[in-house]
mmCIF file of N, CA and C in Angstrom:
data_model
loop_
_atom_site.group_PDB
_atom_site.id
_atom_site.type_symbol
_atom_site.label_atom_id
_atom_site.label_comp_id
_atom_site.label_asym_id
_atom_site.label_seq_id
_atom_site.Cartn_x
_atom_site.Cartn_y
_atom_site.Cartn_z
ATOM 1 N N MET A 7 1.187 -0.965 0.188
ATOM 2 C CA MET A 7 0.307 -0.254 0.445
ATOM 3 C C MET A 7 1.264 0.972 -0.146
ATOM 4 N N ASP A 8 0.247 2.341 -1.069
ATOM 5 C CA ASP A 8 1.531 3.612 -0.630
ATOM 6 C C ASP A 8 0.952 4.514 0.249
ATOM 7 N N GLN A 9 1.737 5.668 0.408
ATOM 8 C CA GLN A 9 2.150 5.940 1.365
ATOM 9 C C GLN A 9 0.594 7.238 1.634
ATOM 10 N N VAL A 10 0.059 7.189 0.110
ATOM 11 C CA VAL A 10 -0.716 8.529 0.042
ATOM 12 C C VAL A 10 -2.072 7.933 0.260
ATOM 13 N N THR A 11 -2.377 6.334 0.173
ATOM 14 C CA THR A 11 -3.461 5.544 -0.481
ATOM 15 C C THR A 11 -3.756 5.137 1.559
ATOM 16 N N LYS A 12 -2.468 5.048 2.284
ATOM 17 C CA LYS A 12 -2.753 4.310 3.837
ATOM 18 C C LYS A 12 -3.084 5.948 4.355
ATOM 19 N N LEU A 13 -2.186 6.964 4.259
ATOM 20 C CA LEU A 13 -2.385 8.172 5.597
ATOM 21 C C LEU A 13 -4.380 9.033 4.891
ATOM 22 N N ALA A 14 -4.703 8.365 3.623
ATOM 23 C CA ALA A 14 -6.144 8.695 3.537
ATOM 24 C C ALA A 14 -7.298 8.033 4.158
ATOM 25 N N SER A 15 -6.834 7.106 3.895
ATOM 26 C CA SER A 15 -7.635 5.843 5.073
ATOM 27 C C SER A 15 -7.499 6.175 6.249
ATOM 28 N N GLU A 16 -6.951 6.790 6.888
ATOM 29 C CA GLU A 16 -6.816 6.801 8.455
ATOM 30 C C GLU A 16 -8.220 7.562 9.187
ATOM 31 N N ARG A 17 -7.874 8.878 8.373
ATOM 32 C CA ARG A 17 -9.691 10.110 8.750
ATOM 33 C C ARG A 17 -10.392 9.904 7.666
ATOM 34 N N ALA A 18 -11.754 10.666 7.668
ATOM 35 C CA ALA A 18 -12.750 11.057 7.259
ATOM 36 C C ALA A 18 -12.208 11.589 6.406
ATOM 37 N N VAL A 19 -11.215 12.516 6.829
ATOM 38 C CA VAL A 19 -11.109 14.123 5.705
ATOM 39 C C VAL A 19 -9.811 13.838 5.431
ATOM 40 N N VAL A 20 -9.079 13.841 4.556
ATOM 41 C CA VAL A 20 -7.287 13.748 4.835
ATOM 42 C C VAL A 20 -7.585 14.616 3.599
ATOM 43 N N VAL A 21 -6.156 16.213 4.098
ATOM 44 C CA VAL A 21 -5.977 16.902 3.080
ATOM 45 C C VAL A 21 -4.473 17.211 2.730
ATOM 46 N N PHE A 22 -3.730 16.489 1.630
ATOM 47 C CA PHE A 22 -2.915 17.390 1.193
ATOM 48 C C PHE A 22 -2.407 18.728 0.405
ATOM 49 N N THR A 23 -1.528 18.895 1.182
ATOM 50 C CA THR A 23 -1.320 21.136 1.032
ATOM 51 C C THR A 23 0.302 21.323 0.810
ATOM 52 N N SER A 24 0.618 22.446 1.214
ATOM 53 C CA SER A 24 1.181 22.565 0.905
ATOM 54 C C SER A 24 1.576 23.643 1.408
ATOM 55 N N SER A 25 2.479 24.216 2.309
ATOM 56 C CA SER A 25 3.106 24.885 3.321
ATOM 57 C C SER A 25 2.940 26.695 2.804
ATOM 58 N N ARG A 26 3.042 26.495 1.749
ATOM 59 C CA ARG A 26 3.452 27.784 1.074
ATOM 60 C C ARG A 26 2.163 28.515 -0.092
ATOM 61 N N CYS A 27 0.615 27.502 0.218
ATOM 62 C CA CYS A 27 -0.115 27.548 -0.994
ATOM 63 C C CYS A 27 -1.333 28.121 -0.284
ATOM 64 N N SER A 28 -1.561 29.431 -0.595
ATOM 65 C CA SER A 28 -2.702 29.947 -0.094
ATOM 66 C C SER A 28 -4.175 29.193 -0.462
ATOM 67 N N MET A 29 -4.075 28.389 -1.619
ATOM 68 C CA MET A 29 -5.430 27.578 -2.197
ATOM 69 C C MET A 29 -5.880 26.445 -0.957
ATOM 70 N N CYS A 30 -4.487 26.234 -0.086
ATOM 71 C CA CYS A 30 -4.496 24.676 0.123
ATOM 72 C C CYS A 30 -5.526 25.499 1.647
ATOM 73 N N HIS A 31 -4.360 26.708 2.057
ATOM 74 C CA HIS A 31 -4.999 27.159 3.010
ATOM 75 C C HIS A 31 -6.922 27.568 2.998
ATOM 76 N N SER A 32 -7.254 28.186 1.963
ATOM 77 C CA SER A 32 -8.549 28.514 1.195
ATOM 78 C C SER A 32 -9.473 26.801 1.950
ATOM 79 N N VAL A 33 -8.949 25.983 1.178
ATOM 80 C CA VAL A 33 -9.489 24.912 1.296
ATOM 81 C C VAL A 33 -9.280 23.927 2.717
ATOM 82 N N THR A 34 -8.691 24.038 3.360
ATOM 83 C CA THR A 34 -8.626 23.406 4.877
ATOM 84 C C THR A 34 -9.646 24.605 5.352
ATOM 85 N N SER A 35 -9.170 26.047 5.206
ATOM 86 C CA SER A 35 -9.811 27.073 6.203
ATOM 87 C C SER A 35 -11.380 26.395 6.270
ATOM 88 N N LEU A 36 -11.812 26.469 4.713
ATOM 89 C CA LEU A 36 -13.342 26.246 4.668
ATOM 90 C C LEU A 36 -13.929 24.370 5.715
ATOM 91 N N LEU A 37 -13.107 23.751 5.435
ATOM 92 C CA LEU A 37 -13.279 22.540 5.940
ATOM 93 C C LEU A 37 -13.596 22.783 7.396
ATOM 94 N N THR A 38 -12.563 23.499 8.070
ATOM 95 C CA THR A 38 -12.582 23.432 9.142
ATOM 96 C C THR A 38 -13.885 24.951 10.087
ATOM 97 N N ASN A 39 -14.148 25.428 8.519
ATOM 98 C CA ASN A 39 -15.167 26.179 9.303
ATOM 99 C C ASN A 39 -16.440 25.440 9.377
ATOM 100 N N LEU A 40 -16.576 24.413 8.403
ATOM 101 C CA LEU A 40 -17.909 23.360 8.657
ATOM 102 C C LEU A 40 -17.104 22.121 9.977
ATOM 103 N N GLY A 41 -16.814 22.280 9.872
ATOM 104 C CA GLY A 41 -16.648 21.608 11.520
ATOM 105 C C GLY A 41 -15.452 19.882 11.331
ATOM 106 N N VAL A 42 -15.115 20.694 10.124
ATOM 107 C CA VAL A 42 -14.250 19.196 9.864
ATOM 108 C C VAL A 42 -13.366 19.251 10.664
ATOM 109 N N ASN A 43 -12.323 17.979 11.190
ATOM 110 C CA ASN A 43 -11.479 17.311 11.718
ATOM 111 C C ASN A 43 -10.493 16.869 10.898
ATOM 112 N N ALA A 44 -10.193 17.242 9.983
ATOM 113 C CA ALA A 44 -9.341 17.035 8.969
ATOM 114 C C ALA A 44 -7.621 16.659 9.272
ATOM 115 N N ALA A 45 -7.243 15.994 8.692
ATOM 116 C CA ALA A 45 -6.029 15.271 8.951
ATOM 117 C C ALA A 45 -5.178 16.228 7.863
ATOM 118 N N VAL A 46 -4.408 17.438 7.772
ATOM 119 C CA VAL A 46 -3.151 17.601 7.657
ATOM 120 C C VAL A 46 -2.543 17.771 6.986
ATOM 121 N N TYR A 47 -1.691 17.303 5.731
ATOM 122 C CA TYR A 47 0.056 16.933 5.221
ATOM 123 C C TYR A 47 0.490 17.933 4.687
ATOM 124 N N GLU A 48 1.313 18.812 4.730
ATOM 125 C CA GLU A 48 1.786 19.733 4.229
ATOM 126 C C GLU A 48 3.323 18.453 3.733
ATOM 127 N N LEU A 49 3.163 18.929 2.262
ATOM 128 C CA LEU A 49 3.660 17.783 1.838
ATOM 129 C C LEU A 49 5.440 18.606 1.472
ATOM 130 N N ASP A 50 5.386 19.625 1.490
ATOM 131 C CA ASP A 50 6.925 20.533 1.727
ATOM 132 C C ASP A 50 7.653 20.245 3.193
ATOM 133 N N LYS A 51 6.460 19.585 4.413
ATOM 134 C CA LYS A 51 7.475 19.023 5.164
ATOM 135 C C LYS A 51 7.987 18.278 6.042
ATOM 136 N N GLU A 52 7.267 16.495 4.511
ATOM 137 C CA GLU A 52 7.066 15.790 5.261
ATOM 138 C C GLU A 52 8.356 14.874 4.849
ATOM 139 N N GLN A 53 8.393 13.970 5.404
ATOM 140 C CA GLN A 53 10.554 13.252 4.753
ATOM 141 C C GLN A 53 9.533 12.633 3.493
ATOM 142 N N ARG A 54 8.329 12.130 3.330
ATOM 143 C CA ARG A 54 8.085 11.592 2.154
ATOM 144 C C ARG A 54 7.513 12.107 1.334
ATOM 145 N N GLY A 55 7.248 13.423 1.419
ATOM 146 C CA GLY A 55 6.458 14.084 0.719
ATOM 147 C C GLY A 55 6.967 14.439 -1.181
ATOM 148 N N ARG A 56 7.994 14.124 -1.208
ATOM 149 C CA ARG A 56 8.043 14.016 -3.105
ATOM 150 C C ARG A 56 7.308 13.105 -3.611
ATOM 151 N N GLU A 57 7.196 11.856 -2.760
ATOM 152 C CA GLU A 57 7.087 10.769 -3.417
ATOM 153 C C GLU A 57 5.498 10.217 -3.425
ATOM 154 N N MET A 58 5.236 11.316 -2.132
ATOM 155 C CA MET A 58 3.712 11.112 -2.211
ATOM 156 C C MET A 58 3.061 12.631 -2.740
ATOM 157 N N GLU A 59 3.540 13.052 -3.313
ATOM 158 C CA GLU A 59 3.252 14.445 -4.352
ATOM 159 C C GLU A 59 3.415 13.457 -6.020
ATOM 160 N N ARG A 60 3.748 12.874 -6.221
ATOM 161 C CA ARG A 60 4.308 11.863 -7.531
ATOM 162 C C ARG A 60 3.110 11.069 -7.241
ATOM 163 N N GLU A 61 2.937 10.467 -6.283
ATOM 164 C CA GLU A 61 1.717 9.481 -6.417
ATOM 165 C C GLU A 61 -0.022 10.329 -6.825
ATOM 166 N N LEU A 62 -0.270 11.366 -6.210
ATOM 167 C CA LEU A 62 -1.182 12.558 -6.435
ATOM 168 C C LEU A 62 -0.970 12.486 -7.265
ATOM 169 N N ALA A 63 -0.274 13.052 -8.180
ATOM 170 C CA ALA A 63 0.295 13.420 -9.632
ATOM 171 C C ALA A 63 -0.379 12.591 -10.928
ATOM 172 N N ARG A 64 -0.125 11.662 -10.054
ATOM 173 C CA ARG A 64 -0.530 9.930 -11.241
ATOM 174 C C ARG A 64 -1.781 10.019 -10.236
ATOM 175 N N ARG A 65 -3.028 9.988 -9.870
ATOM 176 C CA ARG A 65 -4.066 9.513 -9.931
ATOM 177 C C ARG A 65 -4.268 10.591 -10.188
ATOM 178 N N LEU A 66 -4.062 12.459 -10.198
ATOM 179 C CA LEU A 66 -5.303 13.195 -10.931
ATOM 180 C C LEU A 66 -4.424 13.467 -12.032
ATOM 181 N N GLY A 67 -3.856 12.363 -12.175
ATOM 182 C CA GLY A 67 -3.481 12.748 -14.153
ATOM 183 C C GLY A 67 -2.966 14.029 -14.477
ATOM 184 N N ARG A 68 -2.313 14.721 -13.545
ATOM 185 C CA ARG A 68 -1.705 16.040 -14.016
ATOM 186 C C ARG A 68 -0.298 16.315 -12.707
ATOM 187 N N GLY A 69 0.405 17.289 -13.886
ATOM 188 C CA GLY A 69 1.839 17.320 -12.790
ATOM 189 C C GLY A 69 1.319 18.171 -12.075
ATOM 190 N N PRO A 70 2.861 18.723 -11.492
ATOM 191 C CA PRO A 70 2.769 19.778 -10.167
ATOM 192 C C PRO A 70 2.511 21.310 -10.686
ATOM 193 N N PRO A 71 1.438 22.094 -10.157
ATOM 194 C CA PRO A 71 0.849 21.770 -8.546
ATOM 195 C C PRO A 71 -0.331 20.990 -8.255
ATOM 196 N N VAL A 72 0.061 19.721 -7.093
ATOM 197 C CA VAL A 72 -1.312 18.612 -7.227
ATOM 198 C C VAL A 72 -1.709 18.898 -5.398
ATOM 199 N N VAL A 73 -1.492 20.171 -5.143
ATOM 200 C CA VAL A 73 -2.607 20.341 -3.853
ATOM 201 C C VAL A 73 -2.992 21.448 -4.052
ATOM 202 N N PRO A 74 -4.221 22.106 -3.129
ATOM 203 C CA PRO A 74 -4.688 20.391 -2.226
ATOM 204 C C PRO A 74 -5.374 19.636 -2.933
ATOM 205 N N ALA A 75 -5.109 18.270 -2.531
ATOM 206 C CA ALA A 75 -5.568 17.367 -2.974
ATOM 207 C C ALA A 75 -6.545 16.428 -1.617
ATOM 208 N N VAL A 76 -7.864 16.486 -1.709
ATOM 209 C CA VAL A 76 -8.972 16.064 -0.373
ATOM 210 C C VAL A 76 -9.321 15.186 -0.629
ATOM 211 N N PHE A 77 -9.405 14.298 0.338
ATOM 212 C CA PHE A 77 -9.524 12.831 0.540
ATOM 213 C C PHE A 77 -11.136 13.464 1.246
ATOM 214 N N ILE A 78 -11.743 12.187 0.782
ATOM 215 C CA ILE A 78 -12.997 11.940 1.977
ATOM 216 C C ILE A 78 -13.457 10.895 2.055
ATOM 217 N N GLY A 79 -12.877 10.324 2.953
ATOM 218 C CA GLY A 79 -13.399 8.899 3.349
ATOM 219 C C GLY A 79 -12.993 7.644 2.434
ATOM 220 N N GLY A 80 -11.933 8.435 2.454
ATOM 221 C CA GLY A 80 -10.508 7.690 1.731
ATOM 222 C C GLY A 80 -10.847 7.108 0.342
ATOM 223 N N ASN A 81 -11.637 8.328 -0.045
ATOM 224 C CA ASN A 81 -12.068 8.698 -1.587
ATOM 225 C C ASN A 81 -11.198 9.904 -1.998
ATOM 226 N N LEU A 82 -10.431 9.855 -3.340
ATOM 227 C CA LEU A 82 -10.082 11.060 -4.004
ATOM 228 C C LEU A 82 -11.183 11.972 -4.150
ATOM 229 N N VAL A 83 -11.482 13.450 -3.664
ATOM 230 C CA VAL A 83 -12.002 14.285 -4.837
ATOM 231 C C VAL A 83 -11.845 15.346 -5.346
ATOM 232 N N GLY A 84 -10.842 15.882 -4.812
ATOM 233 C CA GLY A 84 -9.932 16.407 -5.947
ATOM 234 C C GLY A 84 -9.140 17.596 -5.307
ATOM 235 N N GLY A 85 -9.194 18.897 -5.922
ATOM 236 C CA GLY A 85 -8.903 19.833 -5.685
ATOM 237 C C GLY A 85 -9.460 20.486 -5.177
ATOM 238 N N THR A 86 -9.045 22.768 -5.293
ATOM 239 C CA THR A 86 -9.959 23.575 -4.757
ATOM 240 C C THR A 86 -10.939 23.601 -5.721
ATOM 241 N N ASN A 87 -10.773 23.352 -6.619
ATOM 242 C CA ASN A 87 -11.895 23.893 -7.621
ATOM 243 C C ASN A 87 -12.859 22.859 -7.728
ATOM 244 N N ARG A 88 -13.119 21.239 -7.399
ATOM 245 C CA ARG A 88 -13.835 20.413 -7.077
ATOM 246 C C ARG A 88 -14.486 20.434 -5.848
ATOM 247 N N VAL A 89 -14.048 20.778 -4.547
ATOM 248 C CA VAL A 89 -14.448 20.858 -3.470
ATOM 249 C C VAL A 89 -15.548 22.285 -3.139
ATOM 250 N N MET A 90 -14.284 23.096 -4.319
ATOM 251 C CA MET A 90 -15.769 24.365 -3.792
ATOM 252 C C MET A 90 -17.062 24.400 -4.781
ATOM 253 N N ALA A 91 -16.609 23.584 -5.695
ATOM 254 C CA ALA A 91 -17.699 23.174 -6.908
ATOM 255 C C ALA A 91 -18.787 22.919 -5.906
ATOM 256 N N LEU A 92 -18.361 21.180 -5.325
ATOM 257 C CA LEU A 92 -19.567 20.401 -4.266
ATOM 258 C C LEU A 92 -19.583 21.540 -3.006
ATOM 259 N N HIS A 93 -19.321 22.206 -2.365
ATOM 260 C CA HIS A 93 -19.657 22.625 -2.049
ATOM 261 C C HIS A 93 -21.407 23.910 -1.980
ATOM 262 N N LEU A 94 -20.671 24.845 -3.633
ATOM 263 C CA LEU A 94 -21.569 25.973 -4.051
ATOM 264 C C LEU A 94 -23.006 24.967 -4.428
ATOM 265 N N ALA A 95 -22.791 24.048 -4.840
ATOM 266 C CA ALA A 95 -23.849 22.816 -5.210
ATOM 267 C C ALA A 95 -24.328 22.428 -3.989
ATOM 268 N N SER A 96 -24.315 22.194 -2.816
ATOM 269 C CA SER A 96 -24.627 22.327 -1.499
ATOM 270 C C SER A 96 -24.547 19.936 -0.951
ATOM 271 N N GLU A 97 -23.494 19.704 -2.400
ATOM 272 C CA GLU A 97 -23.268 18.488 -2.492
ATOM 273 C C GLU A 97 -21.708 18.422 -1.042
ATOM 274 N N LEU A 98 -21.532 19.163 -0.799
ATOM 275 C CA LEU A 98 -19.799 18.677 -0.125
ATOM 276 C C LEU A 98 -20.278 18.123 1.334
ATOM 277 N N VAL A 99 -21.342 19.456 2.588
ATOM 278 C CA VAL A 99 -21.969 18.594 3.766
ATOM 279 C C VAL A 99 -22.910 17.244 3.497
ATOM 280 N N PRO A 100 -22.975 17.180 2.828
ATOM 281 C CA PRO A 100 -23.713 15.503 3.248
ATOM 282 C C PRO A 100 -22.262 13.716 2.991
ATOM 283 N N MET A 101 -21.639 14.879 2.192
ATOM 284 C CA MET A 101 -20.581 14.090 1.627
ATOM 285 C C MET A 101 -20.166 13.872 3.337
ATOM 286 N N LEU A 102 -19.920 15.322 3.967
ATOM 287 C CA LEU A 102 -18.839 14.876 4.642
ATOM 288 C C LEU A 102 -19.344 14.347 5.547
ATOM 289 N N LYS A 103 -21.126 14.061 6.070
ATOM 290 C CA LYS A 103 -21.658 13.915 7.225
ATOM 291 C C LYS A 103 -21.511 12.229 6.507
ATOM 292 N N ASN A 104 -21.790 11.988 5.650
ATOM 293 C CA ASN A 104 -22.011 10.044 4.985
ATOM 294 C C ASN A 104 -20.296 9.836 5.318
ATOM 295 N N ALA A 105 -18.906 10.516 5.615
ATOM 296 C CA ALA A 105 -18.017 10.061 5.821
ATOM 297 C C ALA A 105 -17.510 10.032 7.185
ATOM 298 N N GLY A 106 -18.620 10.667 8.292
ATOM 299 C CA GLY A 106 -18.496 10.366 8.909
ATOM 300 C C GLY A 106 -17.451 11.979 9.816
ATOM 301 N N ALA A 107 -17.187 13.290 9.080
ATOM 302 C CA ALA A 107 -16.473 13.903 9.090
ATOM 303 C C ALA A 107 -17.773 14.877 9.892
ATOM 304 N N LEU A 108 -19.014 14.853 9.825
ATOM 305 C CA LEU A 108 -19.963 15.382 10.748
ATOM 306 C C LEU A 108 -20.562 14.986 11.089
ATOM 307 N N TRP A 109 -21.548 16.002 12.304
ATOM 308 C CA TRP A 109 -22.355 15.137 13.001
ATOM 309 C C TRP A 109 -23.452 15.935 13.311
ATOM 310 N N LEU A 110 -23.860 17.233 12.099
ATOM 311 C CA LEU A 110 -24.940 17.848 12.333
ATOM 312 C C LEU A 110 -26.555 17.172 12.315
#
């Protein structure tokens, strides 16, 4: 099992970010404001960050930047555009509830 899969399966919501990424901060802030206690991994500070970044690039089908990459219920949801689109369509909260990340 690769590191990304292992980490993504340990919590209801996992976000892979970079410490210098403003969009990463926006996504994690949105999730926090919704009441989600997401696991956040800053790839530029992780020992195996480069390896995880390559795995995320492969999964997303694109090159850098691959962050933010959001996993909900162990499934890759996508990046900023996808998370914001789900939120605006009122689909994000139900998805988070189904994953056990919200109890509202």
